[in-house]
PDB file of C-alpha atoms in Angstrom:
ATOM      1  CA  MET A  19      37.525-100.011   5.907  1.00  0.00           C
ATOM      2  CA  ALA A  20      34.584-101.683   7.605  1.00  0.00           C
ATOM      3  CA  ALA A  21      36.096-105.126   7.032  1.00  0.00           C
ATOM      4  CA  ASN A  22      38.714-104.742   9.777  1.00  0.00           C
ATOM      5  CA  ILE A  23      36.369-103.565  12.524  1.00  0.00           C
ATOM      6  CA  PHE A  24      36.576-105.412  15.816  1.00  0.00           C
ATOM      7  CA  LEU A  25      34.707-104.228  18.902  1.00  0.00           C
ATOM      8  CA  HIS A  26      36.345-104.776  22.280  1.00  0.00           C
ATOM      9  CA  THR A  27      33.428-105.992  24.388  1.00  0.00           C
ATOM     10  CA  ASP A  28      35.585-108.055  26.742  1.00  0.00           C
ATOM     11  CA  THR A  29      37.228-105.193  28.654  1.00  0.00           C
ATOM     12  CA  ALA A  30      36.248-104.132  32.163  1.00  0.00           C
ATOM     13  CA  LEU A  31      34.833-100.884  30.791  1.00  0.00           C
ATOM     14  CA  ALA A  32      32.729-102.676  28.167  1.00  0.00           C
ATOM     15  CA  GLN A  33      31.488-105.096  30.815  1.00  0.00           C
ATOM     16  CA  GLY A  34      30.538-102.086  32.929  1.00  0.00           C
ATOM     17  CA  LEU A  35      28.633-100.670  29.957  1.00  0.00           C
ATOM     18  CA  GLN A  36      26.751-103.945  29.612  1.00  0.00           C
ATOM     19  CA  ALA A  37      25.916-104.011  33.331  1.00  0.00           C
ATOM     20  CA  LEU A  38      24.753-100.389  33.201  1.00  0.00           C
ATOM     21  CA  PHE A  39      22.352-101.099  30.334  1.00  0.00           C
ATOM     22  CA  LYS A  40      21.056-104.274  32.029  1.00  0.00           C
ATOM     23  CA  ARG A  41      20.272-102.252  35.142  1.00  0.00           C
ATOM     24  CA  LEU A  42      18.658 -99.547  33.029  1.00  0.00           C
ATOM     25  CA  GLU A  43      16.487-102.128  31.248  1.00  0.00           C
ATOM     26  CA  ALA A  44      15.304-103.449  34.608  1.00  0.00           C
ATOM     27  CA  ARG A  45      14.789 -99.998  36.090  1.00  0.00           C
ATOM     28  CA  LEU A  46      12.743 -98.760  33.135  1.00  0.00           C
ATOM     29  CA  GLY A  47      10.701-101.960  32.896  1.00  0.00           C
ATOM     30  CA  LEU A  48      11.024-102.012  29.123  1.00  0.00           C
ATOM     31  CA  SER A  49       8.680-104.219  27.128  1.00  0.00           C
ATOM     32  CA  VAL A  50       9.591-103.113  23.597  1.00  0.00           C
ATOM     33  CA  PRO A  51      12.994-102.932  21.897  1.00  0.00           C
ATOM     34  CA  VAL A  52      14.785 -99.561  21.969  1.00  0.00           C
ATOM     35  CA  LYS A  53      17.721 -98.635  19.758  1.00  0.00           C
ATOM     36  CA  VAL A  54      20.676 -96.987  21.482  1.00  0.00           C
ATOM     37  CA  PHE A  55      23.459 -95.170  19.623  1.00  0.00           C
ATOM     38  CA  LEU A  56      26.786 -94.819  21.433  1.00  0.00           C
ATOM     39  CA  ALA A  57      29.122 -91.901  20.801  1.00  0.00           C
ATOM     40  CA  GLY A  58      31.925 -90.264  22.750  1.00  0.00           C
ATOM     41  CA  GLY A  59      34.725 -91.891  24.657  1.00  0.00           C
ATOM     42  CA  MET A  60      32.874 -95.140  25.309  1.00  0.00           C
ATOM     43  CA  ALA A  61      32.412 -95.647  21.568  1.00  0.00           C
ATOM     44  CA  VAL A  62      36.115 -94.964  21.032  1.00  0.00           C
ATOM     45  CA  HIS A  63      36.926 -97.482  23.773  1.00  0.00           C
ATOM     46  CA  LEU A  64      34.896-100.179  22.023  1.00  0.00           C
ATOM     47  CA  TYR A  65      37.027 -99.665  18.910  1.00  0.00           C
ATOM     48  CA  THR A  66      40.422 -99.143  20.546  1.00  0.00           C
ATOM     49  CA  ALA A  67      40.241-100.726  24.041  1.00  0.00           C
ATOM     50  CA  GLY A  68      42.596 -97.910  24.988  1.00  0.00           C
ATOM     51  CA  ARG A  69      40.365 -94.953  25.741  1.00  0.00           C
ATOM     52  CA  VAL A  70      39.122 -94.826  29.322  1.00  0.00           C
ATOM     53  CA  THR A  71      35.973 -92.895  30.086  1.00  0.00           C
ATOM     54  CA  THR A  72      33.334 -93.340  32.719  1.00  0.00           C
ATOM     55  CA  ASP A  73      30.431 -91.428  31.211  1.00  0.00           C
ATOM     56  CA  VAL A  74      28.298 -92.991  28.514  1.00  0.00           C
ATOM     57  CA  ASP A  75      27.133 -90.722  25.685  1.00  0.00           C
ATOM     58  CA  ALA A  76      24.046 -92.488  24.389  1.00  0.00           C
ATOM     59  CA  GLU A  77      21.186 -91.441  22.163  1.00  0.00           C
ATOM     60  CA  PHE A  78      18.010 -93.449  22.694  1.00  0.00           C
ATOM     61  CA  GLY A  79      15.544 -94.221  19.916  1.00  0.00           C
ATOM     62  CA  ALA A  80      12.582 -93.663  22.228  1.00  0.00           C
ATOM     63  CA  ARG A  81      11.559 -91.083  24.779  1.00  0.00           C
ATOM     64  CA  LEU A  82      12.778 -92.375  28.132  1.00  0.00           C
ATOM     65  CA  LEU A  83      13.077 -90.800  31.543  1.00  0.00           C
ATOM     66  CA  LEU A  84      16.697 -91.600  32.337  1.00  0.00           C
ATOM     67  CA  PRO A  85      17.623 -91.812  36.011  1.00  0.00           C
ATOM     68  CA  ASN A  86      20.384 -89.491  37.233  1.00  0.00           C
ATOM     69  CA  ASP A  87      21.515 -91.886  39.945  1.00  0.00           C
ATOM     70  CA  LEU A  88      22.252 -95.009  37.928  1.00  0.00           C
ATOM     71  CA  ALA A  89      25.894 -96.105  38.032  1.00  0.00           C
ATOM     72  CA  VAL A  90      27.906 -99.308  37.971  1.00  0.00           C
ATOM     73  CA  GLU A  91      31.107 -99.859  39.902  1.00  0.00           C
ATOM     74  CA  ILE A  92      33.906-101.535  37.968  1.00  0.00           C
ATOM     75  CA  VAL A  93      37.590-102.213  38.425  1.00  0.00           C
ATOM     76  CA  LEU A  94      39.748-101.494  35.397  1.00  0.00           C
ATOM     77  CA  GLU A  95      42.412-103.935  34.259  1.00  0.00           C
ATOM     78  CA  ASP A  96      45.073-101.905  36.112  1.00  0.00           C
ATOM     79  CA  GLY A  97      43.127-102.190  39.395  1.00  0.00           C
ATOM     80  CA  THR A  98      41.668 -98.669  39.324  1.00  0.00           C
ATOM     81  CA  PRO A  99      38.082 -98.509  40.596  1.00  0.00           C
ATOM     82  CA  GLN A 100      35.650 -96.510  38.447  1.00  0.00           C
ATOM     83  CA  LEU A 101      31.965 -95.672  38.215  1.00  0.00           C
ATOM     84  CA  VAL A 102      30.311 -96.026  34.803  1.00  0.00           C
ATOM     85  CA  TYR A 103      27.240 -93.822  34.366  1.00  0.00           C
ATOM     86  CA  LEU A 104      24.982 -92.307  31.720  1.00  0.00           C
ATOM     87  CA  ASP A 105      25.610 -88.721  30.725  1.00  0.00           C
ATOM     88  CA  THR A 106      21.979 -87.626  30.900  1.00  0.00           C
ATOM     89  CA  ASN A 107      22.947 -84.290  29.311  1.00  0.00           C
ATOM     90  CA  TYR A 108      24.334 -85.850  26.121  1.00  0.00           C
ATOM     91  CA  ASN A 109      22.689 -84.430  23.009  1.00  0.00           C
ATOM     92  CA  PRO A 110      23.869 -85.366  19.492  1.00  0.00           C
ATOM     93  CA  THR A 111      22.516 -82.145  17.969  1.00  0.00           C
ATOM     94  CA  PHE A 112      25.472 -80.201  19.385  1.00  0.00           C
ATOM     95  CA  ALA A 113      27.955 -82.352  17.465  1.00  0.00           C
ATOM     96  CA  LEU A 114      28.695 -82.412  13.767  1.00  0.00           C
ATOM     97  CA  MET A 115      26.685 -85.444  12.670  1.00  0.00           C
ATOM     98  CA  HIS A 116      25.995 -86.720   9.173  1.00  0.00           C
ATOM     99  CA  GLU A 117      22.318 -87.312   8.431  1.00  0.00           C
ATOM    100  CA  ASP A 118      23.005 -91.039   7.905  1.00  0.00           C
ATOM    101  CA  TYR A 119      24.943 -91.660  11.123  1.00  0.00           C
ATOM    102  CA  GLN A 120      22.262 -93.938  12.576  1.00  0.00           C
ATOM    103  CA  ASN A 121      21.950 -95.968   9.370  1.00  0.00           C
ATOM    104  CA  ASP A 122      25.722 -96.471   9.284  1.00  0.00           C
ATOM    105  CA  ALA A 123      26.118 -97.303  12.977  1.00  0.00           C
ATOM    106  CA  ILE A 124      27.521-100.724  13.843  1.00  0.00           C
ATOM    107  CA  PRO A 125      25.645-103.146  16.126  1.00  0.00           C
ATOM    108  CA  VAL A 126      27.303-104.072  19.414  1.00  0.00           C
ATOM    109  CA  GLU A 127      26.352-107.401  20.949  1.00  0.00           C
ATOM    110  CA  LEU A 128      26.073-106.897  24.702  1.00  0.00           C
ATOM    111  CA  GLY A 129      23.571-109.648  25.510  1.00  0.00           C
ATOM    112  CA  LEU A 130      20.770-107.234  26.353  1.00  0.00           C
ATOM    113  CA  GLU A 131      17.085-108.082  26.133  1.00  0.00           C
ATOM    114  CA  TRP A 132      15.487-104.783  25.121  1.00  0.00           C
ATOM    115  CA  PHE A 133      18.274-102.374  24.188  1.00  0.00           C
ATOM    116  CA  HIS A 134      19.665-102.815  20.687  1.00  0.00           C
ATOM    117  CA  VAL A 135      23.004-101.049  20.991  1.00  0.00           C
ATOM    118  CA  TYR A 136      24.883 -99.513  18.071  1.00  0.00           C
ATOM    119  CA  VAL A 137      28.164 -97.624  18.009  1.00  0.00           C
ATOM    120  CA  LEU A 138      28.764 -94.769  15.596  1.00  0.00           C
ATOM    121  CA  SER A 139      30.858 -95.858  12.630  1.00  0.00           C
ATOM    122  CA  PRO A 140      34.539 -94.938  13.088  1.00  0.00           C
ATOM    123  CA  CYS A 141      34.255 -92.160  10.495  1.00  0.00           C
ATOM    124  CA  ASP A 142      31.083 -90.706  12.038  1.00  0.00           C
ATOM    125  CA  LEU A 143      32.659 -90.960  15.471  1.00  0.00           C
ATOM    126  CA  ALA A 144      35.677 -88.980  14.273  1.00  0.00           C
ATOM    127  CA  VAL A 145      33.412 -86.396  12.628  1.00  0.00           C
ATOM    128  CA  SER A 146      31.374 -86.069  15.834  1.00  0.00           C
ATOM    129  CA  LYS A 147      34.566 -85.005  17.633  1.00  0.00           C
ATOM    130  CA  ILE A 148      35.220 -81.998  15.383  1.00  0.00           C
ATOM    131  CA  ALA A 149      32.740 -79.496  16.843  1.00  0.00           C
ATOM    132  CA  ARG A 150      34.072 -79.624  20.422  1.00  0.00           C
ATOM    133  CA  PHE A 151      37.618 -80.641  19.436  1.00  0.00           C
ATOM    134  CA  ALA A 152      39.042 -80.829  22.956  1.00  0.00           C
ATOM    135  CA  GLU A 153      42.352 -82.605  23.564  1.00  0.00           C
ATOM    136  CA  SER A 154      40.594 -85.943  24.154  1.00  0.00           C
ATOM    137  CA  ASP A 155      38.697 -85.477  20.855  1.00  0.00           C
ATOM    138  CA  ARG A 156      41.982 -84.937  19.012  1.00  0.00           C
ATOM    139  CA  GLU A 157      43.462 -88.047  20.603  1.00  0.00           C
ATOM    140  CA  ASP A 158      40.365 -90.061  19.697  1.00  0.00           C
ATOM    141  CA  ILE A 159      40.556 -89.053  16.030  1.00  0.00           C
ATOM    142  CA  VAL A 160      44.242 -89.979  15.901  1.00  0.00           C
ATOM    143  CA  ALA A 161      43.584 -93.351  17.564  1.00  0.00           C
ATOM    144  CA  LEU A 162      40.819 -94.248  15.101  1.00  0.00           C
ATOM    145  CA  VAL A 163      43.006 -93.314  12.135  1.00  0.00           C
ATOM    146  CA  ARG A 164      46.120 -95.105  13.475  1.00  0.00           C
ATOM    147  CA  LEU A 165      44.100 -98.310  13.780  1.00  0.00           C
ATOM    148  CA  GLY A 166      43.049 -97.969  10.144  1.00  0.00           C
ATOM    149  CA  LEU A 167      39.377 -97.629  11.049  1.00  0.00           C
ATOM    150  CA  THR A 168      38.996 -94.394   9.084  1.00  0.00           C
ATOM    151  CA  ASP A 169      41.216 -91.922   7.258  1.00  0.00           C
ATOM    152  CA  ALA A 170      41.515 -88.215   6.585  1.00  0.00           C
ATOM    153  CA  ASP A 171      39.810 -88.357   3.192  1.00  0.00           C
ATOM    154  CA  ALA A 172      36.784 -90.220   4.578  1.00  0.00           C
ATOM    155  CA  ILE A 173      36.549 -87.819   7.524  1.00  0.00           C
ATOM    156  CA  GLU A 174      36.735 -84.821   5.195  1.00  0.00           C
ATOM    157  CA  ARG A 175      34.033 -86.147   2.850  1.00  0.00           C
ATOM    158  CA  ARG A 176      31.694 -87.060   5.701  1.00  0.00           C
ATOM    159  CA  ALA A 177      32.244 -83.799   7.602  1.00  0.00           C
ATOM    160  CA  LEU A 178      31.696 -81.615   4.550  1.00  0.00           C
ATOM    161  CA  SER A 179      28.545 -83.544   3.726  1.00  0.00           C
ATOM    162  CA  ALA A 180      27.330 -83.068   7.324  1.00  0.00           C
ATOM    163  CA  LEU A 181      27.846 -79.295   7.359  1.00  0.00           C
ATOM    164  CA  SER A 182      24.401 -78.481   5.971  1.00  0.00           C
ATOM    165  CA  GLY A 183      22.755 -80.023   9.034  1.00  0.00           C
ATOM    166  CA  TYR A 184      25.041 -78.439  11.637  1.00  0.00           C
ATOM    167  CA  VAL A 185      23.388 -76.208  14.210  1.00  0.00           C
ATOM    168  CA  GLY A 186      25.645 -73.257  14.973  1.00  0.00           C
ATOM    169  CA  GLY A 187      28.325 -71.121  13.406  1.00  0.00           C
ATOM    170  CA  GLN A 188      30.605 -72.802  10.928  1.00  0.00           C
ATOM    171  CA  ALA A 189      33.690 -70.567  11.050  1.00  0.00           C
ATOM    172  CA  MET A 190      35.256 -72.268  14.085  1.00  0.00           C
ATOM    173  CA  LEU A 191      33.985 -75.638  12.934  1.00  0.00           C
ATOM    174  CA  LEU A 192      35.844 -75.294   9.629  1.00  0.00           C
ATOM    175  CA  LEU A 193      39.050 -74.391  11.481  1.00  0.00           C
ATOM    176  CA  ASN A 194      38.574 -77.455  13.693  1.00  0.00           C
ATOM    177  CA  LEU A 195      38.011 -79.576  10.597  1.00  0.00           C
ATOM    178  CA  ARG A 196      41.230 -78.279   9.038  1.00  0.00           C
ATOM    179  CA  ASP A 197      43.150 -79.172  12.207  1.00  0.00           C
ATOM    180  CA  ALA A 198      41.444 -82.569  12.524  1.00  0.00           C
ATOM    181  CA  LEU A 199      42.407 -83.432   8.951  1.00  0.00           C
ATOM    182  CA  SER A 200      45.993 -82.382   9.618  1.00  0.00           C
ATOM    183  CA  LEU A 201      46.104 -84.692  12.654  1.00  0.00           C
ATOM    184  CA  ALA A 202      44.488 -87.526  10.695  1.00  0.00           C
ATOM    185  CA  ARG A 203      46.941 -87.201   7.812  1.00  0.00           C
ATOM    186  CA  ALA A 204      49.867 -87.232  10.221  1.00  0.00           C
ATOM    187  CA  ALA A 205      48.438 -90.338  11.930  1.00  0.00           C
ATOM    188  CA  GLU A 206      48.143 -92.101   8.562  1.00  0.00           C
ATOM    189  CA  GLY A 207      51.894 -91.813   7.995  1.00  0.00           C
TER     190      GLY A 207
END
């Protein structure tokens, strides 16, 4: 499925993401490369160009003191003004994540000097949505499957493989997985 992946880096939201990371590079005064792994709605937007979110869920490959006041003003294609900002409370350990999610992440070219940005693979992104499984998470899984970026079988295999590393109770997680697979199968048809 990886062959048909296209990242939408030309949208207003993606341009806001780029501007946010450029400002963060300058603010932190980086002098060594730092890997950044994108998850959440912004990652879904890069794949679909349809999801609109203003917070950026990012995991950094170095210990950084992230500013709480960094934001970029953008205007969406429909004329709506928005602020794009880092969710400084984002923590990937609360999501269902496969142990290889960083190795399988896809590079995103944003023209940055020090940040090397990656987006979770479509399958890992879908799996990461299962623990919380809010309405937006359901919609994101369906969107990724409808675009042919992942499918129910791949999500099931990856999620089941990730279970051993999950922090928390698995009873609700397994119910969420069942429902996520049902949604994914329906989206495939």
